[in-house]
């Protein structure tokens, strides 16, 4: 068992042009900062990125947009990003918007070995166009397929050398779902410990889903809306 | 006529002890400030938190702890964290008692449009489509008319649909409207607002409840 790699550059080195990546996080909360920076440095391009959001202009996936490494973005909400808007309007970037719960559940389905799910989200809207509708007990549902991703890249709070992961607070969000859903899953963690040091009762993602793990460095953890009690 | 705080205050009267509540961005968020005395509600944030607390002090700020509007928050006693699939699972399964959302248009059948204006930048639906498709009790908080004075209470949405036949009640600056088989049923009017004003500002089918009364806020 050797899942530990030394850093982000090593973790992502076999990602090829044109592959499909899942990136964990909600807004800028719980994003794999180290791997995103390494992807920017690597220059790999024509990527399809599945992530709830697309970062902001100068942080998160926004950094990969600036370098034009993303061909297609699959997300639920993409505001707060001027470069994204420019590339979308100029036709440089392909975008597929899907409901947030559908995005989460399509990741979950992949991790649970299920080919598809039925959800009521989007029935009667443009999201339903071209999709199979099935009626259960008088209510319509859309058939949505499990995602297929070459790599899932997630960020956890703590991890061990067997790949077991624990997330912190709302930085959990899509991370455990995507961790289950990649053909290859890369986890970056704030603290990496030897197997046996994490309480098995507290593990969120069992190590079986994690292919590579490393301890990240220099987390900025940027806050999008710093809101204080008045 | 109500301001946005008045709309939030009126919606807060719908809260019952023990309710799990999801509040959308904008006026709905303000509802949390007017929870009635003796009523305990648990606020759900769809990014993975039950038990949203007040905004943090400078010392409490934690980048790992945010709400669905990406604002820094705190937690209340008895809170819990979970992933995004579980979060929408509890919404889809009808466990959330009340959802309060903003809207650009609502129809007299309860259809809602609130995610996209064609020709303008499309930011995405986020969790709105999941919420309206599954929540068992949806109240819309919005202004009765747009900036040009056009009614936002319609017989058919002109903007792209977020969900069909899902809204149960609309609270606007002019009054309270239940969605019934006969369309909007006005049950309350805001202080200083006349029924004639409400009729003139409502494009969808509208009936006035025989028991209509002035709102107490």
Coordinates of C-alpha atoms in Angstrom, one line a residue:
Chain A
X1 CA 0.0 0.0 0.0
X2 CA 1.7 3.2 -1.2
X3 CA -0.8 6.0 -1.8
X4 CA 1.3 8.8 -0.5
X5 CA 2.9 11.2 -3.0
X6 CA 5.2 14.0 -2.2
X7 CA 3.3 17.0 -3.6
X8 CA 0.6 18.2 -6.0
X9 CA 2.9 18.2 -9.0
X10 CA 3.5 14.5 -8.6
X11 CA -0.1 13.8 -7.8
X12 CA -1.4 15.3 -11.1
X13 CA 1.5 14.5 -13.4
X14 CA -0.4 11.9 -15.5
X15 CA -3.4 14.1 -16.2
X16 CA -3.7 14.4 -20.0
X17 CA -5.1 17.0 -22.3
X18 CA -8.8 16.6 -22.9
X19 CA -9.6 14.6 -19.7
X20 CA -12.5 15.0 -17.4
X21 CA -11.8 16.3 -13.9
X22 CA -14.0 16.6 -10.8
X23 CA -12.9 19.3 -8.4
X24 CA -14.3 19.5 -4.9
X25 CA -15.5 22.7 -3.1
X26 CA -18.4 25.0 -2.8
X27 CA -17.4 28.5 -3.8
X28 CA -13.9 28.8 -2.6
X29 CA -14.6 26.7 0.5
X30 CA -12.9 23.3 0.5
X31 CA -11.2 23.6 -2.9
X32 CA -8.0 21.7 -3.7
X33 CA -5.8 24.7 -3.9
X34 CA -2.5 22.9 -4.3
X35 CA -3.7 20.7 -7.2
X36 CA -5.3 23.7 -9.0
X37 CA -2.0 25.6 -8.8
X38 CA -0.1 22.5 -10.0
X39 CA -2.5 22.1 -12.9
X40 CA -1.9 25.7 -13.9
X41 CA 1.9 25.1 -13.9
X42 CA 1.5 21.9 -15.8
X43 CA -0.2 23.6 -18.7
X44 CA -2.5 20.6 -19.4
X45 CA -5.4 21.8 -21.5
X46 CA -8.8 21.1 -23.1
X47 CA -10.0 19.9 -19.7
X48 CA -13.6 19.3 -18.8
X49 CA -14.1 20.4 -15.2
X50 CA -17.0 19.3 -13.1
X51 CA -17.3 21.5 -10.0
X52 CA -20.1 23.3 -8.3
X53 CA -18.6 26.7 -9.1
X54 CA -15.8 28.1 -11.3
X55 CA -13.9 30.0 -8.8
X56 CA -13.3 33.8 -8.9
X57 CA -11.1 35.7 -11.4
X58 CA -7.8 35.1 -9.6
X59 CA -8.5 32.1 -7.4
X60 CA -9.7 28.5 -7.6
X61 CA -10.7 27.3 -11.1
X62 CA -10.7 30.9 -12.2
X63 CA -6.9 30.5 -12.4
X64 CA -7.3 27.7 -14.9
X65 CA -9.7 29.8 -16.9
X66 CA -7.2 32.6 -17.2
X67 CA -4.7 30.2 -18.7
X68 CA -7.5 28.8 -21.0
X69 CA -7.0 25.3 -19.9
X70 CA -10.7 24.6 -19.5
X71 CA -12.7 23.6 -22.6
X72 CA -15.9 22.8 -20.8
X73 CA -17.3 23.7 -17.4
X74 CA -20.0 21.7 -15.7
X75 CA -21.4 23.6 -12.7
X76 CA -24.5 24.8 -10.9
X77 CA -23.5 28.4 -10.3
X78 CA -20.8 30.4 -12.0
X79 CA -21.3 34.1 -10.9
X80 CA -18.6 36.3 -9.6
X81 CA -16.1 35.6 -12.4
X82 CA -15.6 38.2 -15.2
X83 CA -13.1 36.1 -17.2
X84 CA -15.5 33.2 -17.2
X85 CA -18.3 35.5 -18.5
X86 CA -16.0 36.8 -21.3
X87 CA -15.0 33.3 -22.4
X88 CA -18.6 32.1 -22.3
X89 CA -19.9 35.1 -24.4
X90 CA -17.0 34.8 -26.9
X91 CA -17.7 31.0 -27.4
X92 CA -14.3 30.0 -26.1
X93 CA -15.8 28.1 -23.2
X94 CA -18.5 25.5 -23.3
X95 CA -20.8 25.5 -20.2
X96 CA -23.3 23.1 -18.9
X97 CA -25.4 24.3 -16.0
X98 CA -27.1 21.7 -13.8
X99 CA -29.0 21.9 -10.6
X100 CA -26.8 21.7 -7.5
X101 CA -28.6 18.6 -6.0
X102 CA -28.4 16.9 -9.4
X103 CA -24.7 17.6 -9.6
X104 CA -24.2 16.1 -6.1
X105 CA -26.3 13.1 -6.8
X106 CA -24.7 12.3 -10.1
X107 CA -21.4 12.2 -8.3
X108 CA -22.9 10.0 -5.5
X109 CA -24.4 7.6 -8.1
X110 CA -20.9 7.1 -9.6
X111 CA -19.4 6.3 -6.2
X112 CA -22.2 3.9 -5.4
X113 CA -22.0 2.0 -8.7
X114 CA -25.3 3.1 -9.9
X115 CA -25.7 4.2 -13.6
X116 CA -28.4 6.8 -13.1
X117 CA -30.8 8.4 -10.7
X118 CA -34.3 10.0 -10.9
X119 CA -34.7 13.5 -9.6
X120 CA -37.6 16.0 -9.7
X121 CA -35.2 18.9 -10.1
X122 CA -35.6 20.6 -13.5
X123 CA -38.9 18.9 -14.5
X124 CA -40.7 21.4 -16.8
X125 CA -37.6 23.5 -17.3
X126 CA -34.9 23.8 -20.0
X127 CA -32.8 21.4 -17.9
X128 CA -35.3 18.6 -18.9
X129 CA -34.8 19.0 -22.7
X130 CA -33.9 15.7 -24.3
X131 CA -34.1 13.8 -21.0
X132 CA -36.2 10.8 -20.2
X133 CA -39.1 11.6 -17.8
X134 CA -40.6 8.9 -15.6
X135 CA -43.7 9.2 -13.5
X136 CA -43.7 7.6 -10.0
X137 CA -46.8 7.9 -7.9
X138 CA -48.1 10.8 -9.9
X139 CA -45.0 12.9 -9.9
X140 CA -42.5 13.4 -12.8
X141 CA -38.8 12.8 -12.5
X142 CA -35.9 13.2 -14.8
X143 CA -33.4 10.4 -15.5
X144 CA -29.9 11.8 -14.8
X145 CA -26.7 9.7 -15.5
X146 CA -23.9 9.1 -13.1
X147 CA -20.8 11.2 -14.0
X148 CA -17.7 9.6 -15.5
X149 CA -14.5 11.4 -14.6
X150 CA -10.9 10.5 -15.3
X151 CA -9.8 12.2 -12.1
X152 CA -11.5 13.4 -8.9
X153 CA -9.4 16.0 -7.0
X154 CA -10.5 16.7 -3.5
X155 CA -9.4 18.6 -0.4
X156 CA -9.8 17.2 3.1
X157 CA -8.8 18.4 6.6
X158 CA -7.1 15.3 7.8
X159 CA -6.1 12.1 6.0
X160 CA -4.0 9.1 6.7
X161 CA -1.6 7.0 4.6
X162 CA -4.3 4.6 3.7
X163 CA -6.3 7.4 2.1
X164 CA -9.0 7.7 4.8
X165 CA -10.3 11.3 4.9
X166 CA -12.0 13.7 7.4
X167 CA -13.4 17.0 6.3
X168 CA -14.0 20.1 8.3
X169 CA -17.3 22.0 8.7
X170 CA -18.9 23.2 5.4
X171 CA -15.6 22.5 3.5
X172 CA -17.0 19.0 3.2
X173 CA -19.6 19.9 0.5
X174 CA -18.9 18.0 -2.7
X175 CA -15.5 16.6 -1.6
X176 CA -16.6 13.2 -0.3
X177 CA -19.0 12.7 -3.2
X178 CA -16.3 13.4 -5.8
X179 CA -13.8 11.4 -3.9
X180 CA -16.0 8.4 -4.6
X181 CA -16.6 9.2 -8.2
X182 CA -13.2 9.5 -10.0
X183 CA -11.5 6.7 -11.8
X184 CA -8.4 8.0 -10.1
X185 CA -8.9 10.1 -6.9
X186 CA -6.4 12.5 -5.6
X187 CA -6.8 13.9 -2.1
X188 CA -4.8 16.8 -0.7
X189 CA -5.1 17.3 3.0
X190 CA -4.0 19.8 5.6
X191 CA -2.6 17.1 7.9
X192 CA -1.4 13.7 6.8
X193 CA -0.9 11.1 9.5
X194 CA 0.2 7.5 9.6
X195 CA -2.6 4.9 9.3
X196 CA -4.0 4.1 12.7
X197 CA -4.0 7.6 14.0
X198 CA -7.4 8.7 12.9
X199 CA -10.5 7.3 14.7
X200 CA -12.2 4.9 12.3
X201 CA -15.6 6.2 13.7
X202 CA -14.8 9.7 12.4
X203 CA -13.8 8.8 8.8
X204 CA -16.0 10.5 6.1
X205 CA -14.3 8.9 3.1
X206 CA -12.9 5.4 3.4
X207 CA -9.5 5.0 1.9
X208 CA -10.7 2.5 -0.7
X209 CA -11.8 5.4 -2.9
X210 CA -8.6 7.3 -2.7
X211 CA -5.7 6.6 -5.1
X212 CA -3.2 9.2 -4.1
X213 CA -2.8 11.5 -1.1
X214 CA -0.4 14.2 0.0
X215 CA -0.1 16.9 2.6
X216 CA -0.8 20.3 1.0
X217 CA 1.2 23.5 1.7
X218 CA 0.5 27.2 2.1
X219 CA -3.3 27.1 2.2
X220 CA -4.7 30.5 1.5
X221 CA -8.4 29.6 2.2
X222 CA -9.7 32.8 0.6
X223 CA -13.1 34.0 1.9
X224 CA -15.6 35.2 -0.8
X225 CA -18.0 37.0 1.5
X226 CA -16.4 38.0 4.8
X227 CA -19.5 38.9 6.8
X228 CA -19.2 40.0 10.4
X229 CA -21.7 40.4 13.2
X230 CA -22.7 44.1 13.3
Chain B
X1 CA -46.9 49.2 1.9
X2 CA -44.2 47.0 3.3
X3 CA -40.4 47.4 2.9
X4 CA -38.2 44.3 2.6
X5 CA -37.9 44.1 6.4
X6 CA -41.7 44.1 6.7
X7 CA -42.0 41.3 4.2
X8 CA -39.4 39.3 6.2
X9 CA -41.3 40.1 9.5
X10 CA -44.6 38.8 8.0
X11 CA -43.0 35.6 6.7
X12 CA -41.4 35.0 10.1
X13 CA -45.0 34.7 11.5
X14 CA -45.2 31.4 9.5
X15 CA -42.4 29.9 11.5
X16 CA -43.5 27.2 14.0
X17 CA -41.5 25.7 16.9
X18 CA -39.3 22.8 15.7
X19 CA -39.4 23.8 12.0
X20 CA -36.4 23.1 9.8
X21 CA -36.2 26.0 7.4
X22 CA -34.2 26.9 4.3
X23 CA -33.9 30.6 3.6
X24 CA -32.8 31.8 0.1
X25 CA -30.6 34.8 -0.6
X26 CA -31.9 38.3 -0.3
X27 CA -35.2 39.1 1.6
X28 CA -35.5 35.5 2.7
X29 CA -32.3 35.7 4.7
X30 CA -33.8 38.6 6.7
X31 CA -36.5 36.3 8.0
X32 CA -33.9 34.8 10.5
X33 CA -33.9 38.2 12.3
X34 CA -37.6 38.0 13.2
X35 CA -38.1 34.5 14.6
X36 CA -41.0 34.9 17.1
X37 CA -40.4 34.6 20.9
X38 CA -40.6 31.0 22.1
X39 CA -40.1 29.5 18.7
X40 CA -37.0 27.5 17.9
X41 CA -36.2 26.9 14.3
X42 CA -33.2 25.2 12.7
X43 CA -31.9 26.9 9.6
X44 CA -30.6 24.6 6.8
X45 CA -27.8 25.8 4.5
X46 CA -27.7 23.6 1.3
X47 CA -23.9 23.6 1.2
X48 CA -24.1 21.3 4.2
X49 CA -25.1 22.7 7.5
X50 CA -28.1 22.4 9.8
X51 CA -28.1 25.1 12.5
X52 CA -26.8 28.3 11.0
X53 CA -25.8 30.7 13.7
X54 CA -25.2 34.5 13.6
X55 CA -22.4 36.0 11.5
X56 CA -19.1 35.6 13.3
X57 CA -17.0 38.2 15.2
X58 CA -13.6 39.0 13.8
X59 CA -12.1 36.3 16.0
X60 CA -14.6 33.6 15.1
X61 CA -14.2 34.0 11.3
X62 CA -13.4 30.6 9.7
X63 CA -13.0 30.1 6.0
X64 CA -14.3 26.5 6.3
X65 CA -17.6 27.7 7.7
X66 CA -19.9 29.5 5.3
X67 CA -23.5 29.6 4.2
X68 CA -25.0 29.0 0.8
X69 CA -24.5 32.7 0.0
X70 CA -20.8 32.1 0.7
X71 CA -20.9 34.4 3.7
X72 CA -19.0 33.5 6.8
X73 CA -21.3 32.2 9.6
X74 CA -21.2 30.4 12.9
X75 CA -23.2 27.4 14.2
X76 CA -25.8 27.0 16.8
X77 CA -25.8 24.4 19.6
X78 CA -26.9 21.1 18.1
X79 CA -25.8 21.8 14.6
X80 CA -24.5 19.3 12.1
X81 CA -22.5 19.2 8.9
X82 CA -23.0 16.9 5.9
X83 CA -22.1 16.5 2.2
X84 CA -24.1 18.1 -0.7
X85 CA -25.9 14.9 -1.7
X86 CA -27.2 14.4 1.8
X87 CA -28.2 18.1 2.0
X88 CA -30.3 17.8 -1.1
X89 CA -31.5 14.4 0.0
X90 CA -33.1 15.8 3.1
X91 CA -34.7 18.6 0.9
X92 CA -35.9 16.0 -1.7
X93 CA -37.3 13.7 0.9
X94 CA -39.5 16.6 2.3
X95 CA -37.7 16.8 5.6
X96 CA -37.3 20.6 5.4
X97 CA -40.6 22.1 6.7
X98 CA -40.4 25.5 5.0
X99 CA -38.4 27.0 2.2
X100 CA -38.4 30.8 1.6
X101 CA -37.2 32.0 -1.8
X102 CA -37.0 35.2 -3.8
X103 CA -38.5 35.2 -7.3
X104 CA -38.7 37.3 -10.5
X105 CA -42.1 35.9 -11.5
X106 CA -44.8 33.6 -9.9
X107 CA -47.9 32.4 -11.6
X108 CA -51.4 31.8 -10.3
X109 CA -50.7 28.0 -10.5
X110 CA -47.6 28.3 -8.4
X111 CA -45.0 28.2 -11.1
X112 CA -41.8 30.1 -10.4
X113 CA -39.1 31.8 -12.4
X114 CA -36.1 33.0 -10.5
X115 CA -32.8 31.9 -12.2
X116 CA -32.3 33.3 -15.6
X117 CA -33.0 36.4 -17.7
X118 CA -32.4 35.6 -21.4
X119 CA -29.9 38.0 -22.9
X120 CA -28.2 38.7 -19.6
X121 CA -25.3 36.8 -18.1
X122 CA -26.5 33.5 -16.9
X123 CA -25.0 32.6 -13.5
X124 CA -26.8 29.3 -13.0
X125 CA -29.6 27.9 -10.9
X126 CA -27.5 26.7 -8.0
X127 CA -29.9 24.8 -5.7
X128 CA -33.1 26.6 -6.7
X129 CA -34.4 23.9 -9.0
X130 CA -33.9 21.2 -6.5
X131 CA -35.5 23.2 -3.7
X132 CA -38.7 24.1 -5.7
X133 CA -39.1 20.6 -7.1
X134 CA -39.1 19.0 -3.8
X135 CA -39.8 21.3 -0.9
X136 CA -43.3 20.7 0.6
X137 CA -43.9 24.2 1.7
X138 CA -42.5 27.1 -0.4
X139 CA -43.2 30.7 0.3
X140 CA -42.0 33.4 -2.1
X141 CA -40.8 36.7 -0.7
X142 CA -40.7 39.4 -3.4
X143 CA -41.8 42.9 -4.5
X144 CA -45.2 42.8 -6.1
X145 CA -44.1 44.6 -9.3
X146 CA -40.8 45.1 -11.1
X147 CA -38.9 48.4 -11.4
X148 CA -41.1 49.4 -14.4
X149 CA -44.2 48.7 -12.4
X150 CA -45.1 45.5 -14.2
X151 CA -46.8 42.8 -12.2
X152 CA -44.7 39.9 -11.0
X153 CA -47.8 37.9 -10.2
X154 CA -48.8 36.5 -13.6
X155 CA -50.9 33.9 -15.3
X156 CA -47.8 32.5 -17.1
X157 CA -44.1 33.1 -16.6
X158 CA -42.4 35.0 -19.4
X159 CA -38.9 34.1 -18.0
X160 CA -37.4 30.6 -18.0
X161 CA -39.1 28.3 -15.5
X162 CA -37.4 27.2 -12.3
X163 CA -40.2 24.9 -11.2
X164 CA -43.9 24.2 -11.9
X165 CA -46.8 24.2 -9.5
X166 CA -44.7 24.4 -6.4
X167 CA -45.2 27.8 -4.7
X168 CA -47.8 27.7 -1.8
X169 CA -47.8 31.3 -0.7
X170 CA -46.5 34.7 -1.9
X171 CA -45.7 37.6 0.5
X172 CA -45.2 40.9 -1.3
X173 CA -44.9 44.5 -0.3
X174 CA -48.7 44.7 -0.9
X175 CA -50.1 41.6 0.8
X176 CA -50.3 37.9 1.4
X177 CA -51.4 35.6 -1.4
X178 CA -52.1 31.8 -1.2
X179 CA -52.0 29.8 -4.4
X180 CA -55.4 28.1 -4.8
X181 CA -57.2 26.3 -7.7
X182 CA -58.8 29.7 -8.4
X183 CA -55.4 31.4 -8.6
X184 CA -54.0 34.0 -6.1
X185 CA -56.2 34.3 -3.0
X186 CA -55.5 37.5 -1.2
X187 CA -55.8 36.9 2.5
X188 CA -54.1 40.0 3.9
X189 CA -53.2 43.4 2.6
X190 CA -50.3 45.5 3.9
X191 CA -51.0 48.6 6.0
X192 CA -51.9 51.5 3.8
X193 CA -52.6 49.4 0.8
X194 CA -56.1 49.1 -0.8
X195 CA -57.7 46.1 -2.5
X196 CA -58.0 48.2 -5.6
X197 CA -54.2 48.8 -5.6
X198 CA -53.7 45.0 -5.3
X199 CA -56.1 44.3 -8.1
X200 CA -54.3 46.8 -10.4
X201 CA -50.9 45.4 -9.6
X202 CA -51.8 41.7 -10.1
X203 CA -51.8 40.3 -13.7
X204 CA -52.7 36.7 -12.8
X205 CA -56.1 35.4 -11.7
X206 CA -56.9 37.0 -8.3
X207 CA -59.7 36.5 -5.8
X208 CA -60.1 38.4 -2.5
X209 CA -60.7 36.2 0.6
X210 CA -64.1 37.1 2.3
X211 CA -62.1 37.2 5.5
X212 CA -59.3 39.5 4.1
X213 CA -57.7 41.6 6.8
X214 CA -55.0 44.1 7.3
X215 CA -51.6 42.4 8.0
X216 CA -50.2 42.8 11.4
X217 CA -46.5 43.3 11.3

